[in-house]
């Protein structure tokens, strides 16, 4: 699936969803405005901070990927520019011990952000696979680089 084949409506829907999640994450992880923040023990506050950073980073990566694709579809980025800056970084999963310390609503928000990242990552993998098929030399170079990196 090339970037041109990724439906504009899909990108817009994912973008809207990511914006809403980012706003919800900001509210959920902002300790200054939480009534129960004073009641949290230190480990819970640390867990909230760590998972807040992971969640917001995950969402910012998704938003950046979506913004790059919106710009590409609008003709503001070339194929080369999208290839250079359009990669979605790998996911950093939430820590199970941290999640156990958080409220169910916060855990649900984190899980929702992970699902969104997984959906966008699938689109990114499909797009890259399509590019690799069209450019076999680049694909072979990537496989060689990956083989040397792991071993």
Short mmCIF file of C-alpha atoms in Angstrom, two decimals, residues 18-19 21-23 25 53-67 88-89:
data_model
loop_
_atom_site.label_atom_id
_atom_site.label_comp_id
_atom_site.label_asym_id
_atom_site.label_seq_id
_atom_site.Cartn_x
_atom_site.Cartn_y
_atom_site.Cartn_z
CA UNK A 18 -4.99 10.96 17.88
CA UNK A 19 -5.76 14.61 18.69
CA UNK A 21 -6.36 11.00 22.73
CA UNK A 22 -3.53 13.51 23.10
CA UNK A 23 -5.88 15.95 24.80
CA UNK A 25 -3.67 12.13 27.91
CA UNK A 53 5.72 10.25 29.17
CA UNK A 54 5.44 6.98 27.26
CA UNK A 55 1.84 7.67 26.30
CA UNK A 56 2.38 11.24 25.20
CA UNK A 57 5.52 10.26 23.27
CA UNK A 58 3.62 7.44 21.57
CA UNK A 59 0.83 9.83 20.61
CA UNK A 60 3.23 12.52 19.38
CA UNK A 61 4.95 9.93 17.14
CA UNK A 62 1.57 8.92 15.72
CA UNK A 63 0.59 12.56 15.18
CA UNK A 64 3.90 13.32 13.46
CA UNK A 65 3.45 10.32 11.14
CA UNK A 66 -0.09 11.39 10.33
CA UNK A 67 0.91 15.01 9.75
CA UNK A 88 6.88 5.64 12.67
CA UNK A 89 9.24 4.88 15.59
#
